[in-house]
C-alpha cells in the first residue's frame, strides 16, 4: 500500500506530461475541447500522495490516516470552481483550445473557472515545495542517518532515491513556472525554461525507469530482512500447518510462541487479539485464556513486552546511530514515541536512553 501511494503520485506527474504532449503538442484538444482542464484538479494530488508514501514508509503504516481527507480539499475546490468552465459550449472551449495550441504559454492564463488558472499553477507548485520540505523534515527526524549515507549506499536506498528525484522535479517545475510567468516576452529566459523543464521531465522518466528496472529494490525497501540486520530471525516456511481446531493447549502455545518469536507479529502496529487469533486460526477467547494462564499477563502487555525486548536488542546494536527514538518506536510497533517511552520505563525502570547508557557502562566495566 505504501508504494501504491507513490504510484498515484507518479501517475499524476505522468498524466500531466501525457496531456501536454498528446493534447496540446499534437492538437488533440482542438477536436476534443471538452477534455480541457479535466485533468487539472488531479494535479493537486501528486504532492499529497508522495507525502503519504514517505510518511507511511517511515512509520511503517498502511493506507490513509484519520485526517488525510484534508489534503484533498484544494483539488475539490478546484474541481468545483471549474464547473462554470465545464459548462461552456463546445465552440467556446474549442476557441480557447485553438489559442493554446497556437501559443502554449496561454495554457497558464486562459481557460479559467471562478479562480484564475494562473493562480492554480503557482499554488500547486508552492504546495509541492511545502510537501517536499516536510517530507525531508520527517526523514531527518525519524531516519537521520538516511541524510548522511555515503556513496553507493544512497543508490541502493529507494527512499533516498525517490526523495531526491521528487525534490528535483518539484524544484525544477517551480522555477520553470516562475520563468514562464515573469519571462513571457524575454527571450533570454527561454534557455532557462528549457533547462528546468528538461530536468523535471528527466526526473519523472528516471523515476519510472527505476521502478520498472529495480522492482525488488523499490518494493522490498521495507523488508526487514534486508533493511536492518536482525539476529536470530528465521523465515516462516510456507508449509507451516494450519490447525482449525485446537485441542491441545501445548500445541497452541507453540503456535503463539512461533508467531511472536519467528513471525514477530508484535511488530504489527495496532494488532488486536482478534487479529492475532485469526493469524494462528484460533478463537480470541481461547487465545486470551491461554495467554493469561501460561504467560500470566494479558494480550496487550504480552505484545508490549515483546516490543520492549526487541527495542532493547536494537539499542544494544547501536540503532540510535541510525534512527531517532521516534524512529525506533515505530520500528518496534508502537504508534507513538510517548507510548513507547512509558511502556519501556514501566517494564525496565529506565528510559530507552538511560537503558542504553547502562549497557555502555556495563560493557566498559567488563572490558
mmCIF file of C-alpha atoms in Angstrom:
data_model
loop_
_atom_site.group_PDB
_atom_site.id
_atom_site.type_symbol
_atom_site.label_atom_id
_atom_site.label_comp_id
_atom_site.label_asym_id
_atom_site.label_seq_id
_atom_site.Cartn_x
_atom_site.Cartn_y
_atom_site.Cartn_z
ATOM 1 C CA UNK A 1 0.000 0.000 0.000
ATOM 2 C CA UNK A 2 2.902 2.384 0.719
ATOM 3 C CA UNK A 3 4.183 2.043 -2.835
ATOM 4 C CA UNK A 4 0.673 2.472 -4.216
ATOM 5 C CA UNK A 5 0.766 5.968 -2.731
ATOM 6 C CA UNK A 6 3.963 6.622 -4.666
ATOM 7 C CA UNK A 7 2.325 5.105 -7.745
ATOM 8 C CA UNK A 8 -0.602 7.552 -7.550
ATOM 9 C CA UNK A 9 1.799 10.484 -7.166
ATOM 10 C CA UNK A 10 3.834 9.335 -10.136
ATOM 11 C CA UNK A 11 0.656 8.740 -12.155
ATOM 12 C CA UNK A 12 -0.357 12.373 -11.621
ATOM 13 C CA UNK A 13 3.023 13.548 -12.911
ATOM 14 C CA UNK A 14 2.850 11.137 -15.852
ATOM 15 C CA UNK A 15 -0.653 12.209 -16.827
ATOM 16 C CA UNK A 16 0.435 15.870 -16.864
ATOM 17 C CA UNK A 17 3.215 15.033 -19.332
ATOM 18 C CA UNK A 18 0.911 12.846 -21.410
ATOM 19 C CA UNK A 19 -1.780 15.518 -21.527
ATOM 20 C CA UNK A 20 0.671 18.200 -22.606
ATOM 21 C CA UNK A 21 2.303 16.232 -25.409
ATOM 22 C CA UNK A 22 -0.810 14.492 -26.713
ATOM 23 C CA UNK A 23 -3.411 17.182 -26.212
ATOM 24 C CA UNK A 24 -1.518 20.378 -26.905
ATOM 25 C CA UNK A 25 1.585 19.457 -28.903
ATOM 26 C CA UNK A 26 -0.399 17.217 -31.256
ATOM 27 C CA UNK A 27 -3.552 19.339 -31.313
ATOM 28 C CA UNK A 28 -5.822 16.600 -29.923
ATOM 29 C CA UNK A 29 -7.503 19.132 -27.670
ATOM 30 C CA UNK A 30 -8.936 21.061 -30.655
ATOM 31 C CA UNK A 31 -11.061 18.074 -31.690
ATOM 32 C CA UNK A 32 -11.937 17.229 -28.080
ATOM 33 C CA UNK A 33 -12.159 20.602 -26.284
ATOM 34 C CA UNK A 34 -14.343 19.193 -23.510
ATOM 35 C CA UNK A 35 -11.190 17.483 -22.219
ATOM 36 C CA UNK A 36 -9.624 20.881 -21.484
ATOM 37 C CA UNK A 37 -8.970 21.318 -17.724
ATOM 38 C CA UNK A 38 -10.458 17.876 -16.995
ATOM 39 C CA UNK A 39 -7.159 16.726 -15.501
ATOM 40 C CA UNK A 40 -6.284 19.979 -13.761
ATOM 41 C CA UNK A 41 -7.726 19.072 -10.301
ATOM 42 C CA UNK A 42 -5.767 15.818 -10.462
ATOM 43 C CA UNK A 43 -2.514 17.797 -10.464
ATOM 44 C CA UNK A 44 -3.218 18.793 -6.856
ATOM 45 C CA UNK A 45 -2.827 15.152 -5.770
ATOM 46 C CA UNK A 46 0.781 14.348 -6.738
ATOM 47 C CA UNK A 47 2.359 16.142 -3.752
ATOM 48 C CA UNK A 48 -0.036 14.805 -1.032
ATOM 49 C CA UNK A 49 0.309 11.211 -2.244
ATOM 50 C CA UNK A 50 4.091 11.490 -2.291
ATOM 51 C CA UNK A 51 3.935 12.755 1.289
ATOM 52 C CA UNK A 52 1.650 9.825 2.237
ATOM 53 C CA UNK A 53 4.244 7.457 0.745
ATOM 54 C CA UNK A 54 7.123 8.988 2.727
ATOM 55 C CA UNK A 55 5.136 9.151 5.975
ATOM 56 C CA UNK A 56 3.765 5.624 5.719
ATOM 57 C CA UNK A 57 7.160 4.197 4.785
ATOM 58 C CA UNK A 58 8.960 5.901 7.658
ATOM 59 C CA UNK A 59 6.305 4.999 10.218
ATOM 60 C CA UNK A 60 5.547 1.569 8.733
ATOM 61 C CA UNK A 61 1.868 2.382 8.243
ATOM 62 C CA UNK A 62 -0.597 1.477 5.514
ATOM 63 C CA UNK A 63 -3.464 3.342 3.914
ATOM 64 C CA UNK A 64 -4.988 6.672 4.811
ATOM 65 C CA UNK A 65 -4.926 8.129 8.291
ATOM 66 C CA UNK A 66 -7.653 9.958 10.195
ATOM 67 C CA UNK A 67 -7.363 13.467 8.748
ATOM 68 C CA UNK A 68 -5.824 12.679 5.367
ATOM 69 C CA UNK A 69 -9.005 13.812 3.609
ATOM 70 C CA UNK A 70 -7.979 17.403 4.390
ATOM 71 C CA UNK A 71 -5.176 17.084 1.843
ATOM 72 C CA UNK A 72 -7.767 16.666 -0.924
ATOM 73 C CA UNK A 73 -9.561 19.964 -0.225
ATOM 74 C CA UNK A 74 -7.557 22.059 -2.777
ATOM 75 C CA UNK A 75 -8.322 19.517 -5.520
ATOM 76 C CA UNK A 76 -12.016 19.511 -4.589
ATOM 77 C CA UNK A 77 -12.214 23.315 -4.523
ATOM 78 C CA UNK A 78 -10.513 23.477 -7.922
ATOM 79 C CA UNK A 79 -12.941 20.916 -9.339
ATOM 80 C CA UNK A 80 -15.971 22.846 -8.069
ATOM 81 C CA UNK A 81 -14.785 26.269 -9.185
ATOM 82 C CA UNK A 82 -14.139 24.881 -12.696
ATOM 83 C CA UNK A 83 -17.805 23.925 -13.129
ATOM 84 C CA UNK A 84 -18.666 27.215 -14.939
ATOM 85 C CA UNK A 85 -15.860 26.493 -17.406
ATOM 86 C CA UNK A 86 -17.000 22.907 -17.879
ATOM 87 C CA UNK A 87 -20.493 24.219 -18.748
ATOM 88 C CA UNK A 88 -19.206 26.342 -21.639
ATOM 89 C CA UNK A 89 -20.303 25.286 -25.092
ATOM 90 C CA UNK A 90 -18.226 23.103 -27.385
ATOM 91 C CA UNK A 91 -17.474 26.079 -29.654
ATOM 92 C CA UNK A 92 -16.328 28.348 -26.809
ATOM 93 C CA UNK A 93 -13.942 25.761 -25.419
ATOM 94 C CA UNK A 94 -12.706 24.901 -28.898
ATOM 95 C CA UNK A 95 -11.703 28.551 -29.478
ATOM 96 C CA UNK A 96 -9.764 28.527 -26.205
ATOM 97 C CA UNK A 97 -8.098 25.250 -27.190
ATOM 98 C CA UNK A 98 -7.051 26.675 -30.565
ATOM 99 C CA UNK A 99 -5.437 29.686 -28.908
ATOM 100 C CA UNK A 100 -3.496 27.444 -26.524
ATOM 101 C CA UNK A 101 -2.264 25.190 -29.329
ATOM 102 C CA UNK A 102 -1.012 28.246 -31.232
ATOM 103 C CA UNK A 103 0.643 29.756 -28.135
ATOM 104 C CA UNK A 104 1.485 27.232 -25.417
ATOM 105 C CA UNK A 105 2.092 29.970 -22.828
ATOM 106 C CA UNK A 106 -1.635 30.718 -22.877
ATOM 107 C CA UNK A 107 -2.130 27.380 -21.143
ATOM 108 C CA UNK A 108 -1.225 29.165 -17.906
ATOM 109 C CA UNK A 109 -3.632 32.077 -18.428
ATOM 110 C CA UNK A 110 -6.729 31.075 -20.387
ATOM 111 C CA UNK A 111 -9.460 28.573 -19.649
ATOM 112 C CA UNK A 112 -10.177 29.547 -16.045
ATOM 113 C CA UNK A 113 -13.061 28.821 -13.738
ATOM 114 C CA UNK A 114 -14.002 31.197 -10.937
ATOM 115 C CA UNK A 115 -10.329 31.387 -9.894
ATOM 116 C CA UNK A 116 -7.654 32.403 -12.439
ATOM 117 C CA UNK A 117 -5.913 29.291 -13.748
ATOM 118 C CA UNK A 118 -2.558 31.061 -13.316
ATOM 119 C CA UNK A 119 -3.166 31.029 -9.552
ATOM 120 C CA UNK A 120 -3.601 27.255 -9.557
ATOM 121 C CA UNK A 121 -0.351 26.639 -11.423
ATOM 122 C CA UNK A 122 1.664 28.697 -8.947
ATOM 123 C CA UNK A 123 -0.225 27.494 -5.889
ATOM 124 C CA UNK A 124 0.225 23.834 -6.845
ATOM 125 C CA UNK A 125 3.964 24.330 -7.195
ATOM 126 C CA UNK A 126 4.195 26.097 -3.841
ATOM 127 C CA UNK A 127 2.292 23.203 -2.271
ATOM 128 C CA UNK A 128 4.685 20.728 -3.890
ATOM 129 C CA UNK A 129 7.653 22.507 -2.313
ATOM 130 C CA UNK A 130 5.920 22.602 1.082
ATOM 131 C CA UNK A 131 5.066 18.888 0.952
ATOM 132 C CA UNK A 132 8.561 18.032 -0.213
ATOM 133 C CA UNK A 133 10.180 20.138 2.541
ATOM 134 C CA UNK A 134 8.037 18.484 5.193
ATOM 135 C CA UNK A 135 8.875 15.046 3.795
ATOM 136 C CA UNK A 136 12.582 15.867 4.118
ATOM 137 C CA UNK A 137 11.930 17.023 7.689
ATOM 138 C CA UNK A 138 10.213 13.706 8.507
ATOM 139 C CA UNK A 139 13.109 11.710 7.078
ATOM 140 C CA UNK A 140 15.596 13.781 9.060
ATOM 141 C CA UNK A 141 13.524 13.388 12.230
ATOM 142 C CA UNK A 142 12.815 9.657 12.042
ATOM 143 C CA UNK A 143 15.742 8.349 9.991
ATOM 144 C CA UNK A 144 18.519 10.941 10.339
ATOM 145 C CA UNK A 145 21.198 8.553 9.076
ATOM 146 C CA UNK A 146 19.481 8.432 5.693
ATOM 147 C CA UNK A 147 20.533 12.032 5.111
ATOM 148 C CA UNK A 148 24.200 11.206 5.729
ATOM 149 C CA UNK A 149 24.583 7.958 3.792
ATOM 150 C CA UNK A 150 27.693 7.902 1.648
ATOM 151 C CA UNK A 151 28.197 6.908 -1.985
ATOM 152 C CA UNK A 152 26.700 3.647 -3.210
ATOM 153 C CA UNK A 153 24.613 3.207 -0.074
ATOM 154 C CA UNK A 154 22.348 6.012 -1.255
ATOM 155 C CA UNK A 155 21.921 4.468 -4.682
ATOM 156 C CA UNK A 156 20.656 1.271 -3.040
ATOM 157 C CA UNK A 157 18.241 3.144 -0.793
ATOM 158 C CA UNK A 158 14.909 3.573 -2.529
ATOM 159 C CA UNK A 159 13.543 6.110 -0.066
ATOM 160 C CA UNK A 160 16.533 8.370 -0.717
ATOM 161 C CA UNK A 161 16.253 7.904 -4.499
ATOM 162 C CA UNK A 162 12.555 8.813 -4.559
ATOM 163 C CA UNK A 163 13.105 11.788 -2.241
ATOM 164 C CA UNK A 164 15.986 13.084 -4.361
ATOM 165 C CA UNK A 165 14.129 12.720 -7.671
ATOM 166 C CA UNK A 166 10.880 14.185 -6.383
ATOM 167 C CA UNK A 167 12.843 17.105 -4.963
ATOM 168 C CA UNK A 168 14.463 17.730 -8.342
ATOM 169 C CA UNK A 169 11.063 17.553 -10.049
ATOM 170 C CA UNK A 170 9.353 19.933 -7.596
ATOM 171 C CA UNK A 171 12.175 22.497 -7.600
ATOM 172 C CA UNK A 172 12.634 22.482 -11.394
ATOM 173 C CA UNK A 173 8.888 22.721 -12.026
ATOM 174 C CA UNK A 174 8.690 25.680 -9.657
ATOM 175 C CA UNK A 175 11.498 27.617 -11.339
ATOM 176 C CA UNK A 176 10.160 26.704 -14.777
ATOM 177 C CA UNK A 177 6.790 28.197 -13.888
ATOM 178 C CA UNK A 178 8.419 31.307 -12.448
ATOM 179 C CA UNK A 179 10.329 31.738 -15.715
ATOM 180 C CA UNK A 180 7.099 31.280 -17.690
ATOM 181 C CA UNK A 181 5.171 33.873 -15.687
ATOM 182 C CA UNK A 182 7.857 36.538 -15.384
ATOM 183 C CA UNK A 183 9.739 35.931 -18.602
ATOM 184 C CA UNK A 184 6.927 35.511 -21.099
ATOM 185 C CA UNK A 185 8.358 38.115 -23.503
ATOM 186 C CA UNK A 186 12.021 37.779 -22.531
ATOM 187 C CA UNK A 187 13.894 35.579 -24.946
ATOM 188 C CA UNK A 188 16.946 35.297 -22.673
ATOM 189 C CA UNK A 189 14.874 33.190 -20.260
ATOM 190 C CA UNK A 190 13.908 30.626 -22.903
ATOM 191 C CA UNK A 191 17.106 28.677 -22.255
ATOM 192 C CA UNK A 192 16.405 28.599 -18.502
ATOM 193 C CA UNK A 193 12.868 27.355 -19.132
ATOM 194 C CA UNK A 194 14.194 24.615 -21.393
ATOM 195 C CA UNK A 195 16.719 23.502 -18.750
ATOM 196 C CA UNK A 196 14.200 23.469 -15.896
ATOM 197 C CA UNK A 197 11.515 21.650 -17.889
ATOM 198 C CA UNK A 198 14.106 19.179 -19.185
ATOM 199 C CA UNK A 199 15.431 18.311 -15.726
ATOM 200 C CA UNK A 200 11.901 17.939 -14.343
ATOM 201 C CA UNK A 201 10.889 15.677 -17.206
ATOM 202 C CA UNK A 202 14.054 13.594 -16.899
ATOM 203 C CA UNK A 203 13.385 13.225 -13.169
ATOM 204 C CA UNK A 204 9.907 11.842 -13.853
ATOM 205 C CA UNK A 205 11.186 9.488 -16.559
ATOM 206 C CA UNK A 206 14.060 8.281 -14.384
ATOM 207 C CA UNK A 207 11.646 7.592 -11.540
ATOM 208 C CA UNK A 208 9.552 5.455 -13.893
ATOM 209 C CA UNK A 209 12.604 3.627 -15.229
ATOM 210 C CA UNK A 210 13.983 2.997 -11.744
ATOM 211 C CA UNK A 211 10.710 1.406 -10.654
ATOM 212 C CA UNK A 212 10.482 -0.712 -13.809
ATOM 213 C CA UNK A 213 14.058 -1.987 -13.745
ATOM 214 C CA UNK A 214 14.566 -2.240 -9.970
ATOM 215 C CA UNK A 215 11.246 -3.506 -8.600
ATOM 216 C CA UNK A 216 12.996 -5.648 -5.991
ATOM 217 C CA UNK A 217 14.667 -2.534 -4.590
ATOM 218 C CA UNK A 218 11.526 -0.404 -4.648
ATOM 219 C CA UNK A 219 9.041 -2.912 -3.328
ATOM 220 C CA UNK A 220 11.461 -4.633 -0.984
ATOM 221 C CA UNK A 221 12.675 -1.466 0.728
ATOM 222 C CA UNK A 222 10.969 -2.130 3.993
ATOM 223 C CA UNK A 223 11.639 -5.841 4.009
ATOM 224 C CA UNK A 224 13.116 -6.072 7.482
ATOM 225 C CA UNK A 225 15.355 -8.962 6.492
ATOM 226 C CA UNK A 226 17.115 -6.615 4.043
ATOM 227 C CA UNK A 227 16.792 -3.173 5.542
ATOM 228 C CA UNK A 228 18.008 -3.922 9.064
ATOM 229 C CA UNK A 229 20.130 -6.884 10.113
ATOM 230 C CA UNK A 230 18.422 -8.723 12.925
ATOM 231 C CA UNK A 231 19.970 -11.563 14.811
ATOM 232 C CA UNK A 232 18.082 -14.781 15.214
ATOM 233 C CA UNK A 233 15.423 -14.106 12.581
ATOM 234 C CA UNK A 234 14.030 -17.086 10.670
ATOM 235 C CA UNK A 235 11.710 -17.344 7.726
ATOM 236 C CA UNK A 236 8.288 -18.798 8.294
ATOM 237 C CA UNK A 237 8.017 -21.809 5.942
ATOM 238 C CA UNK A 238 5.074 -21.761 3.573
ATOM 239 C CA UNK A 239 4.248 -25.268 4.686
ATOM 240 C CA UNK A 240 3.532 -24.213 8.279
ATOM 241 C CA UNK A 241 0.419 -26.292 9.137
ATOM 242 C CA UNK A 242 -2.886 -24.579 9.842
ATOM 243 C CA UNK A 243 -4.878 -26.195 12.623
ATOM 244 C CA UNK A 244 -8.586 -25.469 12.533
ATOM 245 C CA UNK A 245 -9.481 -26.941 15.928
ATOM 246 C CA UNK A 246 -7.153 -26.565 18.908
ATOM 247 C CA UNK A 247 -7.486 -29.452 21.336
ATOM 248 C CA UNK A 248 -4.012 -29.446 22.810
ATOM 249 C CA UNK A 249 -3.020 -26.305 24.743
ATOM 250 C CA UNK A 250 0.682 -27.124 24.347
ATOM 251 C CA UNK A 251 0.292 -27.151 20.589
ATOM 252 C CA UNK A 252 -1.485 -23.802 20.739
ATOM 253 C CA UNK A 253 1.236 -22.418 22.984
ATOM 254 C CA UNK A 254 3.776 -23.497 20.402
ATOM 255 C CA UNK A 255 1.890 -21.577 17.725
ATOM 256 C CA UNK A 256 1.733 -18.444 19.875
ATOM 257 C CA UNK A 257 5.470 -18.564 20.516
ATOM 258 C CA UNK A 258 6.188 -19.153 16.845
ATOM 259 C CA UNK A 259 4.021 -16.172 15.869
ATOM 260 C CA UNK A 260 5.850 -13.973 18.387
ATOM 261 C CA UNK A 261 9.422 -15.225 18.137
ATOM 262 C CA UNK A 262 9.669 -16.123 14.459
ATOM 263 C CA UNK A 263 6.948 -14.212 12.621
ATOM 264 C CA UNK A 264 7.255 -11.254 15.019
ATOM 265 C CA UNK A 265 3.591 -10.331 14.823
ATOM 266 C CA UNK A 266 4.157 -7.908 17.691
ATOM 267 C CA UNK A 267 5.717 -5.549 15.132
ATOM 268 C CA UNK A 268 2.303 -5.023 13.513
ATOM 269 C CA UNK A 269 1.014 -1.685 14.743
ATOM 270 C CA UNK A 270 -2.391 -1.737 16.368
ATOM 271 C CA UNK A 271 -2.598 -5.515 16.339
ATOM 272 C CA UNK A 272 -5.526 -6.768 18.402
ATOM 273 C CA UNK A 273 -6.215 -10.119 19.984
ATOM 274 C CA UNK A 274 -8.764 -10.725 17.201
ATOM 275 C CA UNK A 275 -6.104 -10.096 14.533
ATOM 276 C CA UNK A 276 -3.629 -12.344 16.319
ATOM 277 C CA UNK A 277 -6.215 -15.089 16.773
ATOM 278 C CA UNK A 278 -7.003 -15.044 13.051
ATOM 279 C CA UNK A 279 -3.305 -15.361 12.218
ATOM 280 C CA UNK A 280 -2.968 -18.564 14.198
ATOM 281 C CA UNK A 281 -6.501 -19.776 13.467
ATOM 282 C CA UNK A 282 -7.979 -19.980 16.963
ATOM 283 C CA UNK A 283 -10.808 -18.210 18.768
ATOM 284 C CA UNK A 284 -9.920 -14.946 20.609
ATOM 285 C CA UNK A 285 -11.473 -16.308 23.797
ATOM 286 C CA UNK A 286 -9.300 -19.447 23.808
ATOM 287 C CA UNK A 287 -6.237 -17.365 22.975
ATOM 288 C CA UNK A 288 -6.913 -14.931 25.825
ATOM 289 C CA UNK A 289 -7.418 -17.774 28.302
ATOM 290 C CA UNK A 290 -4.166 -19.481 27.369
ATOM 291 C CA UNK A 291 -2.143 -16.248 27.485
ATOM 292 C CA UNK A 292 -3.491 -15.463 30.949
ATOM 293 C CA UNK A 293 -2.701 -18.983 32.160
ATOM 294 C CA UNK A 294 0.699 -19.584 30.556
ATOM 295 C CA UNK A 295 2.192 -16.077 30.407
ATOM 296 C CA UNK A 296 0.416 -14.717 33.484
ATOM 297 C CA UNK A 297 -0.468 -11.470 31.716
ATOM 298 C CA UNK A 298 -2.973 -10.145 29.189
ATOM 299 C CA UNK A 299 -2.593 -9.912 25.431
ATOM 300 C CA UNK A 300 -1.651 -6.210 25.240
ATOM 301 C CA UNK A 301 1.020 -6.496 27.913
ATOM 302 C CA UNK A 302 2.445 -9.595 26.238
ATOM 303 C CA UNK A 303 2.744 -7.744 22.921
ATOM 304 C CA UNK A 304 4.321 -4.701 24.570
ATOM 305 C CA UNK A 305 6.800 -6.878 26.474
ATOM 306 C CA UNK A 306 7.989 -8.384 23.207
ATOM 307 C CA UNK A 307 8.254 -4.930 21.680
ATOM 308 C CA UNK A 308 10.357 -3.670 24.574
ATOM 309 C CA UNK A 309 12.624 -6.713 24.430
ATOM 310 C CA UNK A 310 13.135 -6.146 20.713
ATOM 311 C CA UNK A 311 13.837 -2.457 21.331
ATOM 312 C CA UNK A 312 16.485 -3.450 23.882
ATOM 313 C CA UNK A 313 18.092 -5.723 21.314
ATOM 314 C CA UNK A 314 18.199 -2.881 18.791
ATOM 315 C CA UNK A 315 19.546 -0.424 21.373
ATOM 316 C CA UNK A 316 22.346 -2.814 22.197
ATOM 317 C CA UNK A 317 23.139 -2.942 18.468
ATOM 318 C CA UNK A 318 23.528 0.869 18.404
ATOM 319 C CA UNK A 319 20.310 1.527 16.489
ATOM 320 C CA UNK A 320 20.281 5.143 17.692
ATOM 321 C CA UNK A 321 23.245 5.843 15.472
ATOM 322 C CA UNK A 322 20.855 5.494 12.525
ATOM 323 C CA UNK A 323 17.395 6.175 13.966
ATOM 324 C CA UNK A 324 15.866 8.621 16.396
ATOM 325 C CA UNK A 325 13.862 7.430 19.434
ATOM 326 C CA UNK A 326 10.678 8.072 17.451
ATOM 327 C CA UNK A 327 12.036 6.007 14.574
ATOM 328 C CA UNK A 328 12.870 3.190 16.982
ATOM 329 C CA UNK A 329 9.368 3.352 18.482
ATOM 330 C CA UNK A 330 7.823 2.996 15.025
ATOM 331 C CA UNK A 331 10.173 0.168 14.140
ATOM 332 C CA UNK A 332 9.209 -1.987 17.125
ATOM 333 C CA UNK A 333 5.459 -1.495 16.640
ATOM 334 C CA UNK A 334 4.432 1.451 18.823
ATOM 335 C CA UNK A 335 2.155 4.140 17.404
ATOM 336 C CA UNK A 336 3.845 6.988 19.259
ATOM 337 C CA UNK A 337 7.087 7.922 20.955
ATOM 338 C CA UNK A 338 5.283 8.720 24.233
ATOM 339 C CA UNK A 339 3.609 5.303 24.454
ATOM 340 C CA UNK A 340 6.927 3.603 23.720
ATOM 341 C CA UNK A 341 8.702 5.678 26.376
ATOM 342 C CA UNK A 342 6.074 4.943 29.049
ATOM 343 C CA UNK A 343 5.858 1.198 28.349
ATOM 344 C CA UNK A 344 9.655 0.848 28.222
ATOM 345 C CA UNK A 345 10.160 2.692 31.514
ATOM 346 C CA UNK A 346 7.377 0.734 33.210
ATOM 347 C CA UNK A 347 8.937 -2.591 32.230
ATOM 348 C CA UNK A 348 12.633 -1.750 32.660
ATOM 349 C CA UNK A 349 12.556 1.030 35.236
ATOM 350 C CA UNK A 350 14.684 3.110 32.827
ATOM 351 C CA UNK A 351 14.020 5.227 29.787
ATOM 352 C CA UNK A 352 15.435 3.931 26.466
ATOM 353 C CA UNK A 353 18.330 6.427 26.646
ATOM 354 C CA UNK A 354 19.066 5.527 30.260
ATOM 355 C CA UNK A 355 18.982 1.840 29.372
ATOM 356 C CA UNK A 356 21.476 2.421 26.560
ATOM 357 C CA UNK A 357 23.821 4.263 28.931
ATOM 358 C CA UNK A 358 23.608 1.415 31.438
ATOM 359 C CA UNK A 359 24.514 -1.072 28.707
ATOM 360 C CA UNK A 360 27.513 1.031 27.659
ATOM 361 C CA UNK A 361 28.712 1.377 31.256
ATOM 362 C CA UNK A 362 28.351 -2.355 31.970
ATOM 363 C CA UNK A 363 30.224 -3.186 28.747
ATOM 364 C CA UNK A 364 33.068 -0.844 29.639
ATOM 365 C CA UNK A 365 33.331 -2.305 33.155
ATOM 366 C CA UNK A 366 33.578 -5.826 31.720
ATOM 367 C CA UNK A 367 36.314 -4.697 29.333
#
